[in-house]
XYZ file of C-alpha atoms in Angstrom:
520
model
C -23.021 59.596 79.748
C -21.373 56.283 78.796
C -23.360 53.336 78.407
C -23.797 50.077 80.668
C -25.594 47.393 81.626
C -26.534 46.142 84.920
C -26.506 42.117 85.918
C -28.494 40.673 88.650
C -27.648 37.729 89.649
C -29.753 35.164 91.604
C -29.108 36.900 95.255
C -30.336 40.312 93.678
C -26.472 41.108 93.427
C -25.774 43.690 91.088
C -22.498 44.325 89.077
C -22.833 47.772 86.427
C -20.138 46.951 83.544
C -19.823 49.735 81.358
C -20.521 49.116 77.422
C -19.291 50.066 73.921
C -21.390 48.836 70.638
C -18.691 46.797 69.746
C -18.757 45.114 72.892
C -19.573 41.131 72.920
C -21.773 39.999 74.997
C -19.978 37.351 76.125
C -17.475 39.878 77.383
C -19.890 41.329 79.188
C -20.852 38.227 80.938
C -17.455 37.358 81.840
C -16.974 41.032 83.745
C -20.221 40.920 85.460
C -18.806 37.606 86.760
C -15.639 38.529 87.476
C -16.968 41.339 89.715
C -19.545 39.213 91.527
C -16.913 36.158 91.884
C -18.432 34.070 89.956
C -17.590 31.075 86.986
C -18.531 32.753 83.962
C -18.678 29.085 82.134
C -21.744 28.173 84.043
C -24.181 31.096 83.731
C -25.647 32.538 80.995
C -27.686 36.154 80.069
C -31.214 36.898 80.104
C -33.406 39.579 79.513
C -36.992 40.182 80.250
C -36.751 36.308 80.523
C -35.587 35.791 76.785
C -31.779 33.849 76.647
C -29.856 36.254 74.747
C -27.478 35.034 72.484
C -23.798 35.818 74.123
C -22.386 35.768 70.465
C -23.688 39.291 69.564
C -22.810 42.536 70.248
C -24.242 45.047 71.955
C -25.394 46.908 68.723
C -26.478 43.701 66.972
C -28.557 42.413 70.811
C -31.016 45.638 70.872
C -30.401 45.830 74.213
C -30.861 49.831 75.298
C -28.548 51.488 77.379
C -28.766 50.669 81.320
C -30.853 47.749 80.690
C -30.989 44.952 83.411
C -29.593 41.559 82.762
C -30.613 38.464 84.603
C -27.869 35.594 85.295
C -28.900 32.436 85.059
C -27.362 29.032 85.628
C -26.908 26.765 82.600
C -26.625 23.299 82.624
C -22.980 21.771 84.099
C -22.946 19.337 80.774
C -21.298 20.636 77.893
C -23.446 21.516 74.635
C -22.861 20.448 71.566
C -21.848 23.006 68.820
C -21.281 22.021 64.940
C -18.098 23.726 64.108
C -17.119 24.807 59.884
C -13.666 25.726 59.627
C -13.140 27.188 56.090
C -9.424 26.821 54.943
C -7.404 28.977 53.236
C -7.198 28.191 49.504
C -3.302 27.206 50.733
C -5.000 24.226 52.569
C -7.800 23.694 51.196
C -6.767 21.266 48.368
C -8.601 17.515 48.401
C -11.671 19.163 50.756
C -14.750 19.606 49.410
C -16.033 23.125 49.123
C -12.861 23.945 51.314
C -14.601 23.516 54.679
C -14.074 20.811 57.362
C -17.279 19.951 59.718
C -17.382 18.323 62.799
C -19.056 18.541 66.267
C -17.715 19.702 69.269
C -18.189 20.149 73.342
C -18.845 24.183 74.111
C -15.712 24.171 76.840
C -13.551 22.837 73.673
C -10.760 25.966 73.559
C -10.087 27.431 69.505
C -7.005 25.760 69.929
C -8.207 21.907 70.870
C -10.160 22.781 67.969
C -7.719 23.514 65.315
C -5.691 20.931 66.741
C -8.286 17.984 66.212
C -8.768 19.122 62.746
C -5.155 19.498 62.221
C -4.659 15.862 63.174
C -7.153 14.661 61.126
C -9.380 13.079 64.311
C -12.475 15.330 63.330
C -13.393 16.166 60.238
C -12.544 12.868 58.381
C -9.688 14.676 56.382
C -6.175 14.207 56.191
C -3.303 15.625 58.134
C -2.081 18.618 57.776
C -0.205 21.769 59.556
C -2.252 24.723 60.883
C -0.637 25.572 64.506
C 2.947 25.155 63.698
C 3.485 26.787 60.984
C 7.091 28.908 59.826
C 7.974 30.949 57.310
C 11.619 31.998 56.269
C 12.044 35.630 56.479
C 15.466 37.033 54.513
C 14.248 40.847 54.503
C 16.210 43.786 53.483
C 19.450 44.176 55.361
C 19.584 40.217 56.846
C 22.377 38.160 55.829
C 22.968 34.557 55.847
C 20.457 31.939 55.391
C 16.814 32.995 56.283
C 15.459 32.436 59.659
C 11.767 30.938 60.057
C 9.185 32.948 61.997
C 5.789 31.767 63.346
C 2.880 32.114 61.274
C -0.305 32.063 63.311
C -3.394 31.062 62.932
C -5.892 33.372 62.891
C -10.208 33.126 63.409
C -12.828 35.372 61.948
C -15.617 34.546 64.042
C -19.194 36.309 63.740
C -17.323 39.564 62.960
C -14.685 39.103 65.738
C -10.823 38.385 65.130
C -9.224 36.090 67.529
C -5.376 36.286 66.379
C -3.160 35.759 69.717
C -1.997 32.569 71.995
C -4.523 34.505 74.591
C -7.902 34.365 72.581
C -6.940 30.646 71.271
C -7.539 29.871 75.220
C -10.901 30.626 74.645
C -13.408 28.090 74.730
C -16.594 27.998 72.591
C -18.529 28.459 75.671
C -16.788 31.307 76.273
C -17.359 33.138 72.692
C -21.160 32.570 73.863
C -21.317 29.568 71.531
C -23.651 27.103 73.278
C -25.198 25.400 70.545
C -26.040 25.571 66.896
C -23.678 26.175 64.100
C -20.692 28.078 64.072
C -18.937 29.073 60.759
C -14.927 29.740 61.364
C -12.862 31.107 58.717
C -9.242 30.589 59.387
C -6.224 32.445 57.860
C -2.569 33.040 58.806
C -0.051 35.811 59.550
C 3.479 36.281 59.782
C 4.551 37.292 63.222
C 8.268 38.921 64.168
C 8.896 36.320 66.661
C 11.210 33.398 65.759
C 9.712 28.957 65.230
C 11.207 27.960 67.756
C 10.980 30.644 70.814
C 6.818 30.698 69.310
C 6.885 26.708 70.361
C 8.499 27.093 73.784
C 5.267 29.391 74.494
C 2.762 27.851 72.994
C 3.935 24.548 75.383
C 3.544 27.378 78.014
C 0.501 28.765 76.934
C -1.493 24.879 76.232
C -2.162 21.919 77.507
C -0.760 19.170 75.682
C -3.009 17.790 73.385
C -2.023 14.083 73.730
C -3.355 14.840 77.366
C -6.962 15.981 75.335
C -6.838 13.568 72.756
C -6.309 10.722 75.800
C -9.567 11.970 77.695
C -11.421 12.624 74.376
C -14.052 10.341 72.869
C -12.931 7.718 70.493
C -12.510 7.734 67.107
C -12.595 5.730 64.158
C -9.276 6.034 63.521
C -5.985 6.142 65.441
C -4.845 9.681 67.396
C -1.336 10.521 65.442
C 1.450 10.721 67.293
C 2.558 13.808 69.213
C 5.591 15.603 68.406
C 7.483 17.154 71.214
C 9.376 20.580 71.375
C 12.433 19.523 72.164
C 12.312 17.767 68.325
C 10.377 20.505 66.812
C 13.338 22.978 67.945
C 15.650 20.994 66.419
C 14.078 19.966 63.225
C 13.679 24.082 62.749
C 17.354 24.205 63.684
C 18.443 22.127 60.648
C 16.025 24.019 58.660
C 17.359 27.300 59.424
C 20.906 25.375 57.492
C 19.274 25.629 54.057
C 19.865 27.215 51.207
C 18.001 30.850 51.037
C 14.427 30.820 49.767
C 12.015 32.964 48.741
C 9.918 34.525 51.638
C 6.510 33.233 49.458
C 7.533 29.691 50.304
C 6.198 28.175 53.098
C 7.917 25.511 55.068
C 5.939 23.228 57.575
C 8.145 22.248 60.146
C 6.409 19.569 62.047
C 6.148 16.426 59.933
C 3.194 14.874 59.407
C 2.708 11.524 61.222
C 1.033 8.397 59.103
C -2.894 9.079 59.335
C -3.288 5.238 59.504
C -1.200 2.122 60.574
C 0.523 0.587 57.591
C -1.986 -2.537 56.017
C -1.316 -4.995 53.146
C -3.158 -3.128 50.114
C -3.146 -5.715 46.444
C -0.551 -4.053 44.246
C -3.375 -5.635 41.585
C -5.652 -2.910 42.289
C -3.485 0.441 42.627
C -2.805 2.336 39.591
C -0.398 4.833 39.014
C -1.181 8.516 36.976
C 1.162 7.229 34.263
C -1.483 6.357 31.478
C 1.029 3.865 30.044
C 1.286 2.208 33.178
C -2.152 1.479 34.680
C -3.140 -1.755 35.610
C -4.693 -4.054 33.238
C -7.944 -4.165 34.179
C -8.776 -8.064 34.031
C -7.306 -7.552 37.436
C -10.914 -6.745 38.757
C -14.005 -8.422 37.935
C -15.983 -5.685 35.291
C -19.310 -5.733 34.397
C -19.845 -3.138 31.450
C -23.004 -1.450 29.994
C -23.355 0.275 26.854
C -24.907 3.727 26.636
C -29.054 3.999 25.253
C -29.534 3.892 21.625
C -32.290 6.190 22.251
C -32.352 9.924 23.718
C -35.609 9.689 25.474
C -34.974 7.989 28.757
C -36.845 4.479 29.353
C -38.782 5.873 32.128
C -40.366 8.909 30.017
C -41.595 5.558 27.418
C -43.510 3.887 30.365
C -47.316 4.958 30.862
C -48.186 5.617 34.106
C -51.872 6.517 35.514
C -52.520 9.611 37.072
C -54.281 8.137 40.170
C -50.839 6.470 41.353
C -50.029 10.192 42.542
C -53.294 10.369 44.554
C -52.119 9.586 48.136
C -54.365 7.535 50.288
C -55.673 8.091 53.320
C -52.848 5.971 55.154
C -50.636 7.757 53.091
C -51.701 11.427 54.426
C -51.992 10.054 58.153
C -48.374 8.815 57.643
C -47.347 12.149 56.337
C -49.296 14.375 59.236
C -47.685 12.043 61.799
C -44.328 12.807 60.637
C -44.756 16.651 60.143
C -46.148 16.536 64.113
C -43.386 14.523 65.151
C -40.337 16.686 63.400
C -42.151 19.716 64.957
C -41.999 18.608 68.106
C -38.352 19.809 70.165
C -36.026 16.850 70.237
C -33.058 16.132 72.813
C -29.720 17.030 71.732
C -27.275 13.594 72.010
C -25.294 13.227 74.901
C -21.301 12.875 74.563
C -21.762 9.170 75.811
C -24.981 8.659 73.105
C -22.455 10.287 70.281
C -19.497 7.827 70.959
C -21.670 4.631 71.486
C -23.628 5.463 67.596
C -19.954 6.253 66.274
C -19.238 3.043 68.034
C -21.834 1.122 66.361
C -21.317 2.648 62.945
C -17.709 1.624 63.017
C -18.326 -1.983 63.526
C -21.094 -1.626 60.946
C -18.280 -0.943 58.230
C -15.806 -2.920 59.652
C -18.145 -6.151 59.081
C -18.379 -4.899 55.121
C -16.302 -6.900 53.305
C -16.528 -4.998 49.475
C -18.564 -2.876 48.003
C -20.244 -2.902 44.423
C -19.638 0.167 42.800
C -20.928 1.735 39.605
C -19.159 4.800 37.704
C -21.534 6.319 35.204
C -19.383 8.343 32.167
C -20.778 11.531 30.393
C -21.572 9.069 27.849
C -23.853 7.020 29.690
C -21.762 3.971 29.880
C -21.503 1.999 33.292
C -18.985 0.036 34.674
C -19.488 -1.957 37.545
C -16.243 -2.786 39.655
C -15.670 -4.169 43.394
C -13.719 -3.192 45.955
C -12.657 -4.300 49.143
C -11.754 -2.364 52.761
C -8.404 -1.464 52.146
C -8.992 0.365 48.212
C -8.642 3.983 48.785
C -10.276 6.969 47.378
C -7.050 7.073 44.840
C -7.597 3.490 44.269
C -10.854 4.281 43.074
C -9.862 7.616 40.673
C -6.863 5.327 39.216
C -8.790 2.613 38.148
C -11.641 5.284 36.694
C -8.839 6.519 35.042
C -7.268 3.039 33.300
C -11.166 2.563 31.854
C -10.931 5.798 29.871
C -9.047 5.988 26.223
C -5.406 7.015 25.176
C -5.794 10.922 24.947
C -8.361 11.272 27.637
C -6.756 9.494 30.727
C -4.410 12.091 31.313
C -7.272 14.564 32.030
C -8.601 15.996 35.211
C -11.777 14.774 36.169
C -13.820 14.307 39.411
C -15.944 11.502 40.791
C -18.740 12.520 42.594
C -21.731 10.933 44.705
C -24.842 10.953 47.336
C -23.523 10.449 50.694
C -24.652 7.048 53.059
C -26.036 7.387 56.352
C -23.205 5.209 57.500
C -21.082 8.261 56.277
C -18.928 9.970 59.280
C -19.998 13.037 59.801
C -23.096 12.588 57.575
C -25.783 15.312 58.265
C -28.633 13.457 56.022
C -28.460 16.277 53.654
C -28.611 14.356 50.239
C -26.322 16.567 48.331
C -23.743 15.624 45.303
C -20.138 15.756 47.385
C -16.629 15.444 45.672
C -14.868 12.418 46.412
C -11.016 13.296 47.440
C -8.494 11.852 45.229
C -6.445 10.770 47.808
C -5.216 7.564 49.637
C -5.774 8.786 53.262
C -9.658 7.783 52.667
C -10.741 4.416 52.818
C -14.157 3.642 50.435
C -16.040 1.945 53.164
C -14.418 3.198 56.692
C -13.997 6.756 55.418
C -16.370 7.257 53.044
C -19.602 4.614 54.390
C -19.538 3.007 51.052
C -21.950 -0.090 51.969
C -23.828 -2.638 49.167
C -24.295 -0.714 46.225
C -22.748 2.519 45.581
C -23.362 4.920 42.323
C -20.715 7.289 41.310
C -20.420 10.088 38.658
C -17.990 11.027 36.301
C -17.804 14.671 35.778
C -14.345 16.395 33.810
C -12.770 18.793 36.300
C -13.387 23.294 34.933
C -9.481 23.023 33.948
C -10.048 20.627 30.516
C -10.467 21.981 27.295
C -14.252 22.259 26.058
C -13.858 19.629 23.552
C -13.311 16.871 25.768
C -15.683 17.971 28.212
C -18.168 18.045 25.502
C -17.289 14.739 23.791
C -19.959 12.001 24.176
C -18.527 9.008 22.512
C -15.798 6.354 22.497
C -14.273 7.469 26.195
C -14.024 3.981 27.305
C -10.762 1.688 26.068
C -11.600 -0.424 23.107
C -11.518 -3.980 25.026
C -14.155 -2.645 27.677
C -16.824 -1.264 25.041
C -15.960 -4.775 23.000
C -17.045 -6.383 26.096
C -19.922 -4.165 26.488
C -24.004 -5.333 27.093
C -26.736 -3.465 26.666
C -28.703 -2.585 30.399
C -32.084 -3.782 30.037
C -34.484 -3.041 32.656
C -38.071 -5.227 33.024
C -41.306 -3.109 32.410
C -43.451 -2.904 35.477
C -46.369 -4.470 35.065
C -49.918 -2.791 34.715
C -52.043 -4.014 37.923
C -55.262 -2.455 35.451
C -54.138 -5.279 32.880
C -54.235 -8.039 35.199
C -57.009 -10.086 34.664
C -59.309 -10.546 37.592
C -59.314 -14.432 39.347
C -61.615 -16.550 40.287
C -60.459 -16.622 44.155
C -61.512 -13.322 44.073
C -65.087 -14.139 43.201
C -65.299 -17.181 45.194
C -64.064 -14.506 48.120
C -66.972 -12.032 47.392
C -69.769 -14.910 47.715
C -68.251 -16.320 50.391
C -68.440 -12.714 51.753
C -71.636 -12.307 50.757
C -72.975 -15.720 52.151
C -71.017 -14.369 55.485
C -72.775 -11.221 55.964
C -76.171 -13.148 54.985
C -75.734 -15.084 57.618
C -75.432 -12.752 60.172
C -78.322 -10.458 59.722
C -80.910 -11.870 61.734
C -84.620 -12.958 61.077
C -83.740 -14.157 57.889
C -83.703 -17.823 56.223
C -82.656 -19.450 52.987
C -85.984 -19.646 50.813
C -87.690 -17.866 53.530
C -89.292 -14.323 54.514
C -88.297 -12.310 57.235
C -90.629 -12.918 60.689
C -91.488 -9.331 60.404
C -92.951 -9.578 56.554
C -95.255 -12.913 58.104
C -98.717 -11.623 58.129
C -101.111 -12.637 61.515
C -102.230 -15.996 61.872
C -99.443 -17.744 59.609
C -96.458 -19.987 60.768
């Protein structure tokens, strides 16, 4: 006997859909719905009135063969889910740990999705090319210059492969992703089918996303441009005119719009690679500190008293209220609430005029430089890289730092990320560099073990010439203090206060109570 589930919906309608342990069950939802004539995006599944989570499979639910499923209604506003998308390592270059984060509504299809990410508009990253992708075939037996063929893209999702224009129509909703965090890992295969016939369908197949991004929430930045079929085709046409190349290459036929509208940037401040050429650095206003004479840290030297770790009992009420207040369940944003605290953030950065930032070298050493909105992340690496010496500035290195919580995208995790060596990210619009901003220098796994290793002279000679020693003011002992005379004269008065009010009682007098009988 096969197995299957029955769904009841709210009119004690039933609808028996028949079950495999492979089976999703979303998929299951979307039969049952099918059969009772009903919009699967609006109801969900529940069972002995627990929500089951439409993401799993039958073998992975525990749900027994002809149990009874309940359909319920969900709520007509979209959920918000967190989407990861984990690039391949071809596309992952410049993003940290190789995974772009953003948040999206649950009827968002796969392919808005890749789209938004593609273009840059979530995730914070740069441009790039994951739905148009083609590959030149020349196989055994063609002649002539090789033809390109679509690549697609291709999801891993919780076990499940979505690989075809049909399951990129999907929506998260649909998956039976309705909140939470969903991890996608995306890859891409060659298909048999030729660039250009592959973009005629996928026009057929999807909505055009300058009609999405148009009805989307805004951004910080501008929506890129979108690029039509008609000059896809015959960009892939002049392609196909090329000399032969080897199938390994891969050739990205839609070109890549400008991320950002071109702005004045100082020449003054923008270094090139070239250690000979790099910009003098007079150019910026420095302020450089020399590394401790000492190897014991200044704050291991300080005495401290073991009573400052006590907490009081403000302290602990503070504490308790904030452990009763994160346990309590919180409302999840609204799409409106999201844009208007975007919004808000935006115009916070946009109001920053520079930012004071301070790179910290394996050595110790500090320099403290400013920069302004339109310095880049490459502004920032190229002028890290005309501080160090000679032999070291052609070296790979990587600047890292503690995110802000004007940060887009910022989760309030306080975690170490990589900063991108790349112009497509502002400091402060991109990045939420506000006030002052501390940055590490850390040499990249690719540089030999003796530089990485090397703890002196990695500055240029004129910046440790210039060098001052950082000295930092003790904190004074409040036990050392010595105790005033206000707070004496406070006491009596205090004293004299509560004398005062205790009744019965005069100054050079006895209390009525202490009078014997007969005496005044």
């Amino acid at each position: 006997m096969s197995s299957h589930v029955v769904v009841i919906d709210t009119t004690a309608r039933r609808a028996t859909v028949k079950t495999t342990p492979a089976k999703y069950l979303a998929d299951i939802l979307q039969e049952s719905c099918t059969k009772l004539g009903l919009d699967a995006g609006q109801y969900g599944l529940k069972h002995k009135s627990k929500q089951l989570d439409l993401s799993l499979s039958i073998r992975l639910s525990g749900l027994s063969s002809g149990a009874k499923l309940e359909l319920v209604q969900l709520s007509r506003s979209p959920a918000v889910v967190t989407i990861a998308l984990q690039l391949p390592e071809s596309e992952a270059h410049g993003v940290p740990n190789g995974r772009l984060l953003d948040k999206f509504p649950s009827n968002t299809t796969l392919w808005i999705v890749l789209r938004k990410f593609e273009a840059g508009v979530a995730g914070n990253a740069s441009i790039r090319n994951l739905t148009a992708r083609g590959v030149p075939s020349t196989g055994t037996g063609e002649t002539g210059s090789g033809r390109l063929y679509y690549e697609i893209p291709v999801l891993q999702v919780v076990g499940r492969e979505l690989s075809t224009f049909t399951d990129l129509q999907k929506s998260l909703a649909q998956l039976g992703f309705n909140s939470g965090n969903v991890l996608m890992r995306l890859s891409f295969r060659k298909t048999d089918e030729p660039l250009e016939e592959a973009m005629v369908k996928i026009e057929e197949y999807f909505k055009s996303f300058s009609d999405v991004m148009s009805n989307s929430t805004p951004t910080t930045g501008p929506p890129p441009e979108e690029v039509t079929v008609a000059t896809t085709a015959h960009q892939n046409t002049a392609n196909s005119e090329l000399p032969q190349q080897p199938p390994s290459s891969v050739v990205e036929s839609t070109p890549h719009p400008p991320s950002r509208p071109t702005q004045p940037i100082d020449t003054t401040s923008t270094a090139t690679r070239s250690p000979s050429a790099v910009p003098n650095i007079s150019s910026r206003p420095v302020m450089v500190f020399s590394p401790p004479t000492s190897g014991t840290p200044q704050s291991a030297q300080t005495t401290y008293n073991d009573t400052d770790y006590v907490p009081s009992m403000d302290q602990a009420q503070a504490h308790q209220r904030r452990l009763n207040q994160a346990s309590r369940p919180t409302r999840l944003p609204t799409d409106a609430e999201i844009a208007s605290k975007a919004a808000a953030e935006h115009e916070k950065l946009a109001a920053v005029k520079d930012v004071d930032v301070k790179v910290r070298f394996p050595d110790q050493s500090q320099v403290i430089v400013k920069f302004g909105q339109h310095d880049t992340a490459k502004t920032l690496y190229d002028f890290v890289r005309s501080c160090l010496v000679e032999p070291l500035a052609s070296e790979k290195f990587i600047i890292t730092s503690l995110p802000t919580g004007l940060k887009p995208g910022h989760t309030g995790a306080k975690i170490q990320t990589a900063i991108p060596d790349t112009s497509e990210a502002l400091l402060i619009q991109d990045l939420g560099m506000v006030g002052r901003v501390l940055v590490n220098f850390t040499w990249d796994t690719s540089v030999p073990p003796a530089v990485r290793e090397s703890r002196e002279n990695l500055l240029r000679l004129e910046l440790r010439s210039q060098a001052q020693k950082l000295k930092v003011d003790p904190v004074p002992d409040p036990r050392d203090e010595p105790e005033s005379g206000s707070g004496r004269s406070l006491g009596a008065s205090g004293g004299d206060q509560q004398d005062k009010e205790k009744p019965g009682l005069r100054k050079g007098g006895v209390p009525k109570w202490l009078k014997l009988p007969g005496k005044k």
